[in-house]
PDB file of C-alpha atoms in Angstrom:
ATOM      1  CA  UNK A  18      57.074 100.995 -65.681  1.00 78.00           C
ATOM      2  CA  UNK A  19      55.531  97.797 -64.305  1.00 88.00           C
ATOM      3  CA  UNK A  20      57.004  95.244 -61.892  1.00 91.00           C
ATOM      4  CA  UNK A  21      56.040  92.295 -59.837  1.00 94.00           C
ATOM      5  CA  UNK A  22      58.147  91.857 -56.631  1.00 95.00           C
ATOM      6  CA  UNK A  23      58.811  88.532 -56.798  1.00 94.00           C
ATOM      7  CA  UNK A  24      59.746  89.003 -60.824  1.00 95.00           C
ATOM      8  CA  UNK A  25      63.346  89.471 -60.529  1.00 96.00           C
ATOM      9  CA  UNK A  26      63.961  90.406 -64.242  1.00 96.00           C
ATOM     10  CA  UNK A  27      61.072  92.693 -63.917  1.00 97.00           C
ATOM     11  CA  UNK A  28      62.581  94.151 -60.810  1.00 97.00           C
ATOM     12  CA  UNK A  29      66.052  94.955 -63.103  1.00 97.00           C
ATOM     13  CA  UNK A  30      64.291  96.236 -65.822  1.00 96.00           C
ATOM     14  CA  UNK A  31      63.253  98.850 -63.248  1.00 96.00           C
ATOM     15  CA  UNK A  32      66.392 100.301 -62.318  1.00 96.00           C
ATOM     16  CA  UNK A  33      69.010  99.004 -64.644  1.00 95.00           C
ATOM     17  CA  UNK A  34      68.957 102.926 -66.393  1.00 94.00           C
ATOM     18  CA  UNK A  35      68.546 104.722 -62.949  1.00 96.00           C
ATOM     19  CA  UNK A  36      71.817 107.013 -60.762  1.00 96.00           C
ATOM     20  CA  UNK A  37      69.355 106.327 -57.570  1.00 97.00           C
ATOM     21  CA  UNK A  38      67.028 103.876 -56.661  1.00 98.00           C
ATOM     22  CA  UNK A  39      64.622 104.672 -53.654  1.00 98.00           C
ATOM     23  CA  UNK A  40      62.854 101.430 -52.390  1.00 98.00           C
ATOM     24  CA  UNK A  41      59.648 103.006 -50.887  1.00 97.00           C
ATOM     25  CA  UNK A  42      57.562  99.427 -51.050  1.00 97.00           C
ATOM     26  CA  UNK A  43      55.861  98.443 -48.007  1.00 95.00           C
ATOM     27  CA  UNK A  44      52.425  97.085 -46.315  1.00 93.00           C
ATOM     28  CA  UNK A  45      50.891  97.362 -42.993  1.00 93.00           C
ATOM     29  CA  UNK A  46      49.251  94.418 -43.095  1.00 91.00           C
ATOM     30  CA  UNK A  47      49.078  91.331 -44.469  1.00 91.00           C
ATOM     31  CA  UNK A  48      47.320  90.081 -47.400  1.00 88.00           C
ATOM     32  CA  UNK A  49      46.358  86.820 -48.750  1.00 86.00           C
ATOM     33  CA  UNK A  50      49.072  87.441 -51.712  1.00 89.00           C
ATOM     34  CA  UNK A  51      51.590  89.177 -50.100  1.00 93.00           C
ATOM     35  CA  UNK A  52      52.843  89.159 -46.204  1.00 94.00           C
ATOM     36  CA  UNK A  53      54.804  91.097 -44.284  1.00 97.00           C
ATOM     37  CA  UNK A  54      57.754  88.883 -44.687  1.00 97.00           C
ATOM     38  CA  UNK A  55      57.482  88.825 -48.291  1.00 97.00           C
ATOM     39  CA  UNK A  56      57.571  92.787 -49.079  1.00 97.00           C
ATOM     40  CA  UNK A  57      59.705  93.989 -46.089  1.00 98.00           C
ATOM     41  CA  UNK A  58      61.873  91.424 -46.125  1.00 98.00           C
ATOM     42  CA  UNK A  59      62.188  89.175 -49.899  1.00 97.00           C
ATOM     43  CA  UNK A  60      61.228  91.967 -51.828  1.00 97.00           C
ATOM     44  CA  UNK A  61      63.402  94.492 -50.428  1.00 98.00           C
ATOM     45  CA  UNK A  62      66.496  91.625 -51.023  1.00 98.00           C
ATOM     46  CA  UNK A  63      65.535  91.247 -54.683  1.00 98.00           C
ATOM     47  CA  UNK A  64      65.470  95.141 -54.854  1.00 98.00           C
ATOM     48  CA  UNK A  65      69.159  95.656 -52.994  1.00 98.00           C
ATOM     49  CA  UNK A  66      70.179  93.017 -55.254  1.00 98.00           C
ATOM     50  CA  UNK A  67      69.087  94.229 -58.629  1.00 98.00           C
ATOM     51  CA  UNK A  68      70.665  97.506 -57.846  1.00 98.00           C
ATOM     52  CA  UNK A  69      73.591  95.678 -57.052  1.00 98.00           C
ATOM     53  CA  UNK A  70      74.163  93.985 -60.397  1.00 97.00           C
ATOM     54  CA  UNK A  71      73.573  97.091 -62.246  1.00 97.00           C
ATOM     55  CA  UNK A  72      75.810  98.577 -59.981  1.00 95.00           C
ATOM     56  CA  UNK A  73      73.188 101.722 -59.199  1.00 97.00           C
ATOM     57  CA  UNK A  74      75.628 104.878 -57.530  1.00 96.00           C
ATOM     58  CA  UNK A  75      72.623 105.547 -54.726  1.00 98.00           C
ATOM     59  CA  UNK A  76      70.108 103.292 -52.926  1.00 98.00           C
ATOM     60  CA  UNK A  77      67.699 105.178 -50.413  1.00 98.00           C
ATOM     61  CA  UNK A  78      65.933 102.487 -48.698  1.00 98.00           C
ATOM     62  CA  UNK A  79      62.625 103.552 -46.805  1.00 98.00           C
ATOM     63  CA  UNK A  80      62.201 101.640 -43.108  1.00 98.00           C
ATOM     64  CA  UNK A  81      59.864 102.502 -40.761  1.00 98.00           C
ATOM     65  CA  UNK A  82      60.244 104.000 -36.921  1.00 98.00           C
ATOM     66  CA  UNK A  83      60.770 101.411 -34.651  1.00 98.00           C
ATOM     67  CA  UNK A  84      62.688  98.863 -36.990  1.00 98.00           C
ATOM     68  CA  UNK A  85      63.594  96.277 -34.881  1.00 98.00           C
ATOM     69  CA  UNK A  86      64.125  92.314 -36.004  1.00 97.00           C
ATOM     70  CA  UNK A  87      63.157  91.753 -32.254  1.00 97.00           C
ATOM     71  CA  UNK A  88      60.229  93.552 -31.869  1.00 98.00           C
ATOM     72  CA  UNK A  89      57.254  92.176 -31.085  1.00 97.00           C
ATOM     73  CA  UNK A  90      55.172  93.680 -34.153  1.00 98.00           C
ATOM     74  CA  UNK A  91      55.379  91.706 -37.120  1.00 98.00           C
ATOM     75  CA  UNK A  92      55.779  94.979 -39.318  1.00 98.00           C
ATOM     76  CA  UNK A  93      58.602  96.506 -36.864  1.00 98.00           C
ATOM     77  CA  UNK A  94      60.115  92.930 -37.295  1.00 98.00           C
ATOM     78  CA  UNK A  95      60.734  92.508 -40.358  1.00 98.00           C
ATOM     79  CA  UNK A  96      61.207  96.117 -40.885  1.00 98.00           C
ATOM     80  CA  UNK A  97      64.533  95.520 -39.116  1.00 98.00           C
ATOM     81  CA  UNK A  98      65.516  92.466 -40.810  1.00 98.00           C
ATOM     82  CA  UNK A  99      64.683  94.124 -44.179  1.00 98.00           C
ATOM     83  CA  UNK A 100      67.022  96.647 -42.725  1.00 98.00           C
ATOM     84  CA  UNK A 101      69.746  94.207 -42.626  1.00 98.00           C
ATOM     85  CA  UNK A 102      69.449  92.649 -45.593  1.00 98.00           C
ATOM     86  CA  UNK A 103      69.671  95.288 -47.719  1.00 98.00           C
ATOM     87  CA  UNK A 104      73.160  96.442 -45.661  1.00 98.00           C
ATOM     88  CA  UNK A 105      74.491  93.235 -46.249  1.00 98.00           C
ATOM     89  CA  UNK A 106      73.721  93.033 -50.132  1.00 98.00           C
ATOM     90  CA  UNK A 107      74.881  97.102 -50.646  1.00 98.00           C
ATOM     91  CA  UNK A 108      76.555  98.231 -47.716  1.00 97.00           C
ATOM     92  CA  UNK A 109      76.606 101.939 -48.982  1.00 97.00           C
ATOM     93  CA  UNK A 110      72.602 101.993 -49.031  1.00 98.00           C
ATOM     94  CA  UNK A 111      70.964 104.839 -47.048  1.00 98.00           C
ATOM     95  CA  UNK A 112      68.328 103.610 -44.048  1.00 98.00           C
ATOM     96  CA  UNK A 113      65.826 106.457 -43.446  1.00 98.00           C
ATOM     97  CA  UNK A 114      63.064 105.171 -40.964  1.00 98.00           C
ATOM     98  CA  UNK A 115      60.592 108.093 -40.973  1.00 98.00           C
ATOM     99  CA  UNK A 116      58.063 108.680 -37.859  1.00 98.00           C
ATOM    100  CA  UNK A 117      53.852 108.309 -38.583  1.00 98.00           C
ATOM    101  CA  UNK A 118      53.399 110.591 -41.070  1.00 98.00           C
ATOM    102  CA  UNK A 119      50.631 113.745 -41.726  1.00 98.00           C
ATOM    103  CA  UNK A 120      50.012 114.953 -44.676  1.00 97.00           C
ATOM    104  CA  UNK A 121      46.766 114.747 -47.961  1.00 94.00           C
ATOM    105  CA  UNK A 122      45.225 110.993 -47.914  1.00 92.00           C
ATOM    106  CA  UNK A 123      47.460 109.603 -44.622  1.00 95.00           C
ATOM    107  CA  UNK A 124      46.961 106.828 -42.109  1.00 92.00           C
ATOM    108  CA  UNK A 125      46.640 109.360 -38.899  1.00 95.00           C
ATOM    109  CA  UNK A 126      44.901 112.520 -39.059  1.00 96.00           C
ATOM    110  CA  UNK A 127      42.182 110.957 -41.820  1.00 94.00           C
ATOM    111  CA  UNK A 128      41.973 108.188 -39.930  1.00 91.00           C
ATOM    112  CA  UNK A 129      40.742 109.815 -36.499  1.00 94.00           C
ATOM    113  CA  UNK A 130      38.872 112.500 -38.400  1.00 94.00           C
ATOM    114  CA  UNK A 131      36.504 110.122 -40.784  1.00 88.00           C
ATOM    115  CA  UNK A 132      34.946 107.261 -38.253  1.00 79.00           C
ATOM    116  CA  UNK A 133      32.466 108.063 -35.484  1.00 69.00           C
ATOM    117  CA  UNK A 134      33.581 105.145 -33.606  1.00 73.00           C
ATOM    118  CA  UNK A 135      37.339 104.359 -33.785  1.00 84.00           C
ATOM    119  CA  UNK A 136      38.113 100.663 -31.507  1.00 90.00           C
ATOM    120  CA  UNK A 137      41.639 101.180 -29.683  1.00 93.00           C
ATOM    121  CA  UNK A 138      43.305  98.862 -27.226  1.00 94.00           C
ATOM    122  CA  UNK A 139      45.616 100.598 -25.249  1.00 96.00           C
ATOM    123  CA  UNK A 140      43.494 103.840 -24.398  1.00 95.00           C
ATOM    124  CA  UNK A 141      45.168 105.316 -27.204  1.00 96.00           C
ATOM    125  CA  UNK A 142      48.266 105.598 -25.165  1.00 97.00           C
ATOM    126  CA  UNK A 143      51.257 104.774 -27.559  1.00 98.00           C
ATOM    127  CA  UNK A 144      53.585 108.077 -27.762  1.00 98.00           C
ATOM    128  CA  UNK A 145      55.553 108.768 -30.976  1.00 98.00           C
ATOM    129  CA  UNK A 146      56.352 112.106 -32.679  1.00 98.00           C
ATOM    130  CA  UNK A 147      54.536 112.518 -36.051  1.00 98.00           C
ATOM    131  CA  UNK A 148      56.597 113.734 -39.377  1.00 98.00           C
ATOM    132  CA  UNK A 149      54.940 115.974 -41.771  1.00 98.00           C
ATOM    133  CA  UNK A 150      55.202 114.152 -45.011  1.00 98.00           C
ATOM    134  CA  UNK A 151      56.806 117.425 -47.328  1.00 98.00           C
ATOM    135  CA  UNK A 152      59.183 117.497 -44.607  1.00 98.00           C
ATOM    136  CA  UNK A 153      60.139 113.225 -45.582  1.00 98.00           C
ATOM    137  CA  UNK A 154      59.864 114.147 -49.242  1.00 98.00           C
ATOM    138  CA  UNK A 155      62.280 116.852 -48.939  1.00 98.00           C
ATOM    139  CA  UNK A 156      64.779 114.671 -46.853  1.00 98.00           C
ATOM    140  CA  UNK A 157      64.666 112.086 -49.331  1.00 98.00           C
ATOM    141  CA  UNK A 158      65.438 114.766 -52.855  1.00 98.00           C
ATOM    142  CA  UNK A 159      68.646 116.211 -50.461  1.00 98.00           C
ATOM    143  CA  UNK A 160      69.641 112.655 -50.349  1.00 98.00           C
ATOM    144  CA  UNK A 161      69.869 112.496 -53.978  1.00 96.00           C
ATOM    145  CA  UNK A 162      71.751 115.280 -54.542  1.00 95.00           C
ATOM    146  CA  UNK A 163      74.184 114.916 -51.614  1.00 97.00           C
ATOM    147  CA  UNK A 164      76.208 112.319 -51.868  1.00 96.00           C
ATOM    148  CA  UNK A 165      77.784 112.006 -48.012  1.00 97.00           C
ATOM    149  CA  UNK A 166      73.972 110.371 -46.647  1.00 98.00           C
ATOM    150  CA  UNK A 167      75.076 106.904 -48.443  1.00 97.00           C
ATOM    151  CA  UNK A 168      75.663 104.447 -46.038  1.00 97.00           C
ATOM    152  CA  UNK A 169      74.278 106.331 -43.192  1.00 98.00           C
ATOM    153  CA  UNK A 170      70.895 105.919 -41.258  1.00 98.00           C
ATOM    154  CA  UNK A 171      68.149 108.742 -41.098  1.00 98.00           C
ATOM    155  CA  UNK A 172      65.634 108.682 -38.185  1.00 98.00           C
ATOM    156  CA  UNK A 173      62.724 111.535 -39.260  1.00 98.00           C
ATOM    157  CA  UNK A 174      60.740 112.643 -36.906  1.00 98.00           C
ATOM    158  CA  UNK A 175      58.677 115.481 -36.176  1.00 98.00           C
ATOM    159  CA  UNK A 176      59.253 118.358 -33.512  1.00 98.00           C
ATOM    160  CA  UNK A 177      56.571 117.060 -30.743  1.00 98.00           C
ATOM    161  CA  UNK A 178      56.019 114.147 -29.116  1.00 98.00           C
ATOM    162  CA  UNK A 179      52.306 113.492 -28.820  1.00 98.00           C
ATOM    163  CA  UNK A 180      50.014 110.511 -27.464  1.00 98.00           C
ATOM    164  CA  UNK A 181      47.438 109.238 -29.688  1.00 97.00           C
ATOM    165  CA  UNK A 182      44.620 110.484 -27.254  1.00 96.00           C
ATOM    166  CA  UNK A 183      46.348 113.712 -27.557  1.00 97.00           C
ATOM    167  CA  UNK A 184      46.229 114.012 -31.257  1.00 97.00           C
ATOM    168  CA  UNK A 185      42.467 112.516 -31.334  1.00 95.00           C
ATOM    169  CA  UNK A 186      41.762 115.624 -29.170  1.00 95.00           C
ATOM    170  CA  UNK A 187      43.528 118.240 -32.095  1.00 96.00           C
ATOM    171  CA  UNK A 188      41.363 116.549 -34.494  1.00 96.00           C
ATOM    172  CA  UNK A 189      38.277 117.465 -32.903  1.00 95.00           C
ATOM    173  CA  UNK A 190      38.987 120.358 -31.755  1.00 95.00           C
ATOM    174  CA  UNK A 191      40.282 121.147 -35.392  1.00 95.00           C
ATOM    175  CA  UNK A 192      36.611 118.976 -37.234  1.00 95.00           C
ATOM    176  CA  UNK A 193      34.211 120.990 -33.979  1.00 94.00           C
ATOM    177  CA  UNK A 194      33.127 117.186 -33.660  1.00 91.00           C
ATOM    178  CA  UNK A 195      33.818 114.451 -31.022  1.00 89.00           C
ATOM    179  CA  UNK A 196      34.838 111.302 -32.107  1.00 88.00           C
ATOM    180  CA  UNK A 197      33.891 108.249 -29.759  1.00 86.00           C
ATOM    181  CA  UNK A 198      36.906 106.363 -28.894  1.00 88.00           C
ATOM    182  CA  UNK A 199      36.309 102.947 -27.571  1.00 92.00           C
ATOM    183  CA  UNK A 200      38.684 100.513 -25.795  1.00 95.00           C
ATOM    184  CA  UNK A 201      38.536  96.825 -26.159  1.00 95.00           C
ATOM    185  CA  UNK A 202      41.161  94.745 -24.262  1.00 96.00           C
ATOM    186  CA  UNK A 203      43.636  92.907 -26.220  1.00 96.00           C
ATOM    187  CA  UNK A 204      43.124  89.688 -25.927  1.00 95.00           C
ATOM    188  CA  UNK A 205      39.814  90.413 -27.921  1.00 96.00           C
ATOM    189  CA  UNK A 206      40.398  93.089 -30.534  1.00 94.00           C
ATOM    190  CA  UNK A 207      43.878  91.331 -31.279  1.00 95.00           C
ATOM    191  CA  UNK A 208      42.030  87.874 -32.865  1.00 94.00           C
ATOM    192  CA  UNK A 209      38.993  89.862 -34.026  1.00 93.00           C
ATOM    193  CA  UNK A 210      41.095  92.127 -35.941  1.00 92.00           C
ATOM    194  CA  UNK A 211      43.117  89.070 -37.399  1.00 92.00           C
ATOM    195  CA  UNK A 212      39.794  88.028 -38.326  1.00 91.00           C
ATOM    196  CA  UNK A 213      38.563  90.970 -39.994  1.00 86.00           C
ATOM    197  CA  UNK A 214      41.661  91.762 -42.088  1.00 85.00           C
ATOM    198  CA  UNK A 215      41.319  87.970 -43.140  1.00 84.00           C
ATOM    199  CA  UNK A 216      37.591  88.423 -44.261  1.00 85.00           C
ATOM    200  CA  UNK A 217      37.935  91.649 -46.421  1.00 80.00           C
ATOM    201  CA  UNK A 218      40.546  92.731 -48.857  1.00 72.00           C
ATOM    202  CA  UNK A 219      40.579  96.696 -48.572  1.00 74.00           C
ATOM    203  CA  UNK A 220      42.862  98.184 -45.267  1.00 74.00           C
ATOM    204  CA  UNK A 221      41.153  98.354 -42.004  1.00 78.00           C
ATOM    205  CA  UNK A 222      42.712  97.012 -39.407  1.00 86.00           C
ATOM    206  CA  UNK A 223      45.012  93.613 -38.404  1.00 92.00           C
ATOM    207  CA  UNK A 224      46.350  92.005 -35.432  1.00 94.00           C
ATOM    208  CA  UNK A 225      49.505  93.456 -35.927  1.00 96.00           C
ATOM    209  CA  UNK A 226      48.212  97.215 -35.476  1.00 95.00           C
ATOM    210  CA  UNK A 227      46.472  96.241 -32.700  1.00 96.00           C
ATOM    211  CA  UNK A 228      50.166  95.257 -31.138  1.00 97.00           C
ATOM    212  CA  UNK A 229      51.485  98.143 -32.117  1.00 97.00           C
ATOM    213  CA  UNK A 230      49.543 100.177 -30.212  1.00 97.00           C
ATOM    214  CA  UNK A 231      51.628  99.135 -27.489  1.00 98.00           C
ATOM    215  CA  UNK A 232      54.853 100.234 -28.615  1.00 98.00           C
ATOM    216  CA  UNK A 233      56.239 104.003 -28.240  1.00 98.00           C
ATOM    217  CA  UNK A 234      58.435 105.166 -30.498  1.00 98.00           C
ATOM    218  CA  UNK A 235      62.194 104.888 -29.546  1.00 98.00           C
ATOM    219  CA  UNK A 236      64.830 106.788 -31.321  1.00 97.00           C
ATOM    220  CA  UNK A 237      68.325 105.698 -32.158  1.00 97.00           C
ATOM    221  CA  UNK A 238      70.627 108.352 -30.698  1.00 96.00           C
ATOM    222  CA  UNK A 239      73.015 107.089 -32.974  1.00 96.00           C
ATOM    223  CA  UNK A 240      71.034 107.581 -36.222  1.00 98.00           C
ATOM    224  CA  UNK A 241      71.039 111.217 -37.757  1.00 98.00           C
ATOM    225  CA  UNK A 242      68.084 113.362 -38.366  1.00 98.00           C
ATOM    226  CA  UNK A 243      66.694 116.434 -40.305  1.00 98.00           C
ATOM    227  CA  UNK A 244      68.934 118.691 -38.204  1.00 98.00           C
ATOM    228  CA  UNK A 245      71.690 116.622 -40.416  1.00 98.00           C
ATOM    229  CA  UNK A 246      69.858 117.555 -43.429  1.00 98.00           C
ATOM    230  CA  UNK A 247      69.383 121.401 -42.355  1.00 98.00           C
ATOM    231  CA  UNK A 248      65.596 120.947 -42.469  1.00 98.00           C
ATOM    232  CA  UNK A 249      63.510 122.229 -39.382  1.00 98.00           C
ATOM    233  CA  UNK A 250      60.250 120.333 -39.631  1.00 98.00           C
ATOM    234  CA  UNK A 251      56.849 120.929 -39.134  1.00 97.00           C
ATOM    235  CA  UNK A 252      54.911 120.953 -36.180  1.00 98.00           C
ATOM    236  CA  UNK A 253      51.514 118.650 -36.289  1.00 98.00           C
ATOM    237  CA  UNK A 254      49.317 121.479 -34.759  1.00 96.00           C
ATOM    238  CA  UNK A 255      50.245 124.093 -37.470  1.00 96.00           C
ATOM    239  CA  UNK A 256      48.623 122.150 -39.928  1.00 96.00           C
ATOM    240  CA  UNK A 257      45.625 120.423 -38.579  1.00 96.00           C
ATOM    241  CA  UNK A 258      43.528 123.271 -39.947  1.00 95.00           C
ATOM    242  CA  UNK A 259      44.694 122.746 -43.614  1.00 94.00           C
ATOM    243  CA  UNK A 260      44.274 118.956 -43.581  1.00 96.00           C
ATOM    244  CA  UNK A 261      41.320 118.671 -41.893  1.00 96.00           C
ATOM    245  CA  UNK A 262      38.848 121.772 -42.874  1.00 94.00           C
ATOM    246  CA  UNK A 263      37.279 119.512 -45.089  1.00 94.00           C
ATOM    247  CA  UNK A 264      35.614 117.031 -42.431  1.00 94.00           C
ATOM    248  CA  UNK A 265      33.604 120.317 -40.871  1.00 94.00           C
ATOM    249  CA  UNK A 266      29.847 120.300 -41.408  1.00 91.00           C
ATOM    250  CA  UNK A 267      28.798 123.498 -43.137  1.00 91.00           C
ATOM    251  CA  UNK A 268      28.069 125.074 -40.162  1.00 90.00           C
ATOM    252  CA  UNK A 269      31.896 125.351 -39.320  1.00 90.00           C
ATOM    253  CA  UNK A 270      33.144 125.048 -42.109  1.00 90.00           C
ATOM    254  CA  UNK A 271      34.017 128.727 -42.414  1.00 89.00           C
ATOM    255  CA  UNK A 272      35.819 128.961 -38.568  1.00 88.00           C
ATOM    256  CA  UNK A 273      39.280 129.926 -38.497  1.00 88.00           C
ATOM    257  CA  UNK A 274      41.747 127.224 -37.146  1.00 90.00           C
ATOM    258  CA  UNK A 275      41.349 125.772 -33.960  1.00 78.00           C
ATOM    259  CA  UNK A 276      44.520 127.950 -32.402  1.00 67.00           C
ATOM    260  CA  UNK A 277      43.155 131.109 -34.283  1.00 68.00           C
ATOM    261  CA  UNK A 278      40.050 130.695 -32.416  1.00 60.00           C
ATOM    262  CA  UNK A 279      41.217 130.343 -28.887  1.00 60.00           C
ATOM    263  CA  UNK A 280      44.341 133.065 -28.898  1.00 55.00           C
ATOM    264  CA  UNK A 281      40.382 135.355 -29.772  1.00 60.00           C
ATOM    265  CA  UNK A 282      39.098 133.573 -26.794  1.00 57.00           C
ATOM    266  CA  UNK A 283      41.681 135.017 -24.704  1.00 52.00           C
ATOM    267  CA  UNK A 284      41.180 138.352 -25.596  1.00 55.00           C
ATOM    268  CA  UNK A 285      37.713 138.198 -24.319  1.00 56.00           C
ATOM    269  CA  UNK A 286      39.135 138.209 -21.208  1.00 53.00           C
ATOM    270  CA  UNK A 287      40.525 140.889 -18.733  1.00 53.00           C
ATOM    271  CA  UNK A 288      43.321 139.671 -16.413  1.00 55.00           C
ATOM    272  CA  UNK A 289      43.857 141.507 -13.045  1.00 59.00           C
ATOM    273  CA  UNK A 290      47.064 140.969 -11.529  1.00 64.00           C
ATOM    274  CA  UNK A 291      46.021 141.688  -7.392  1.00 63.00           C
ATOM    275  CA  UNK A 292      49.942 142.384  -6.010  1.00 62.00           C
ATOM    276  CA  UNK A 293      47.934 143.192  -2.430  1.00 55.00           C
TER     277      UNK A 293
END
């Protein structure tokens, strides 16, 4: 079924006829039709209240890590406030604000494995803990069948907390290629990358991921989590060989993964233990 965001009656027609509604909408950077304000924040009201009037049982509302309406990201920002809004409109509404995910066609591990030269501006320093995205997609189908996660808030996060430098290095140890990473200070990548999103219309980059390259990822320790949900997720390592196979030339293409390979390399080796 079709709907504008800022058509409210096309918005009802949605979920008039629905037991849940999950509000999965969002943007990571701006466009020249819709902002960050206008999908985190407006449409996600108009969302919370069409559910509301049709008086919906569930409402699973998807956030983002880091939701903060003081943040200094844009996205985080009005992440948060979105947060709120929603809250205020249907109080029993679930939050779930799930890590960077991993998974077929996502923002991270396709990302670092398909450019030669990738511009960063923080050394690729920012820590967070990456979520395998079956892992999120199982979270949110318990949700619907279990009715004691409405009202509550959900941070998912994977097992591992890794650097972006260190998952850059999994990559290409995972692709047998080396990516060139290279740093440009802030203060220039920042307006260049304003200026770039501005100029074409497909996602690249925008200031606003160049600022959030200086952010870690902070959990709420009063949020639950998977453990909540009796799910043990995935860790990022075990599945950089299924994700990323693809992105080997042909003479690799056939290696086993990456941890496969060096567990054999240890073997090669003899280790004498001298107690003298």
């Amino acid at each position: 079924m079709e709907y504008d965001l800022r058509n409210t009656p096309s918005l009802e027609e949605s979920v008039r006829h629905s037991d849940i509604v999950y509000n999965l909408v969002g943007r990571d950077y701006p466009t020249k039709n819709f902002d960050l304000e206008d999908v985190h924040v407006e449409g996600a009201e108009r969302i919370a209240e069409a559910v509301a009037k049709y008086d919906i049982d569930r409402f699973v509302h998807v956030s983002s890590y880091n939701a903060n309406k003081n943040s200094p990201s844009k996205f985080f920002q009005t992440k948060g406030r979105g947060e709120e809004v929603v809250r205020s409109i249907f109080p029993e509404a679930t939050i779930v604000r799930p890590a960077p995910l991993f998974g077929f066609e996502d923002k991270l591990l396709h990302k670092l494995a398909s450019v030669t030269n990738l511009f960063t501006s923080n050394h690729m320093r920012e820590t967070f803990w990456p979520v395998h995205a079956i892992d999120v997609g199982s979270a949110l189908s318990i949700m619907a069948e279990d009715d004691s996660t409405a009202s509550e808030t959900y941070e998912l996060y994977g097992p591992t907390k890794y650097s972006m430098a260190e998952i850059a290095e999994l990559v290409d140890r995972e692709i047998v290629k080396r990516r060139r990473h290279m740093n440009v200070p802030k203060t220039l990548l920042k307006p260049a990358a304003d200026m770039y999103n501005k100029l074409i219309w497909w996602s690249q980059t925008s200031a606003d991921a160049v600022e959030r390259e200086f952010i870690d990822q902070r959990i709420d320790p009063k949020a639950k989590t998977f453990k909540d949900l009796g799910i043990e997720p995935g860790e990022l390592a075990n599945f950089t060989y299924h994700y990323l196979q693809g992105y080997r030339s042909s003479s690799f293409y056939d290696l086993p993964p990456a941890t496969e390979r060096e567990k054999r390399e240890e073997k090669k080796y003899l280790h004498v233990i001298d107690d003298q």
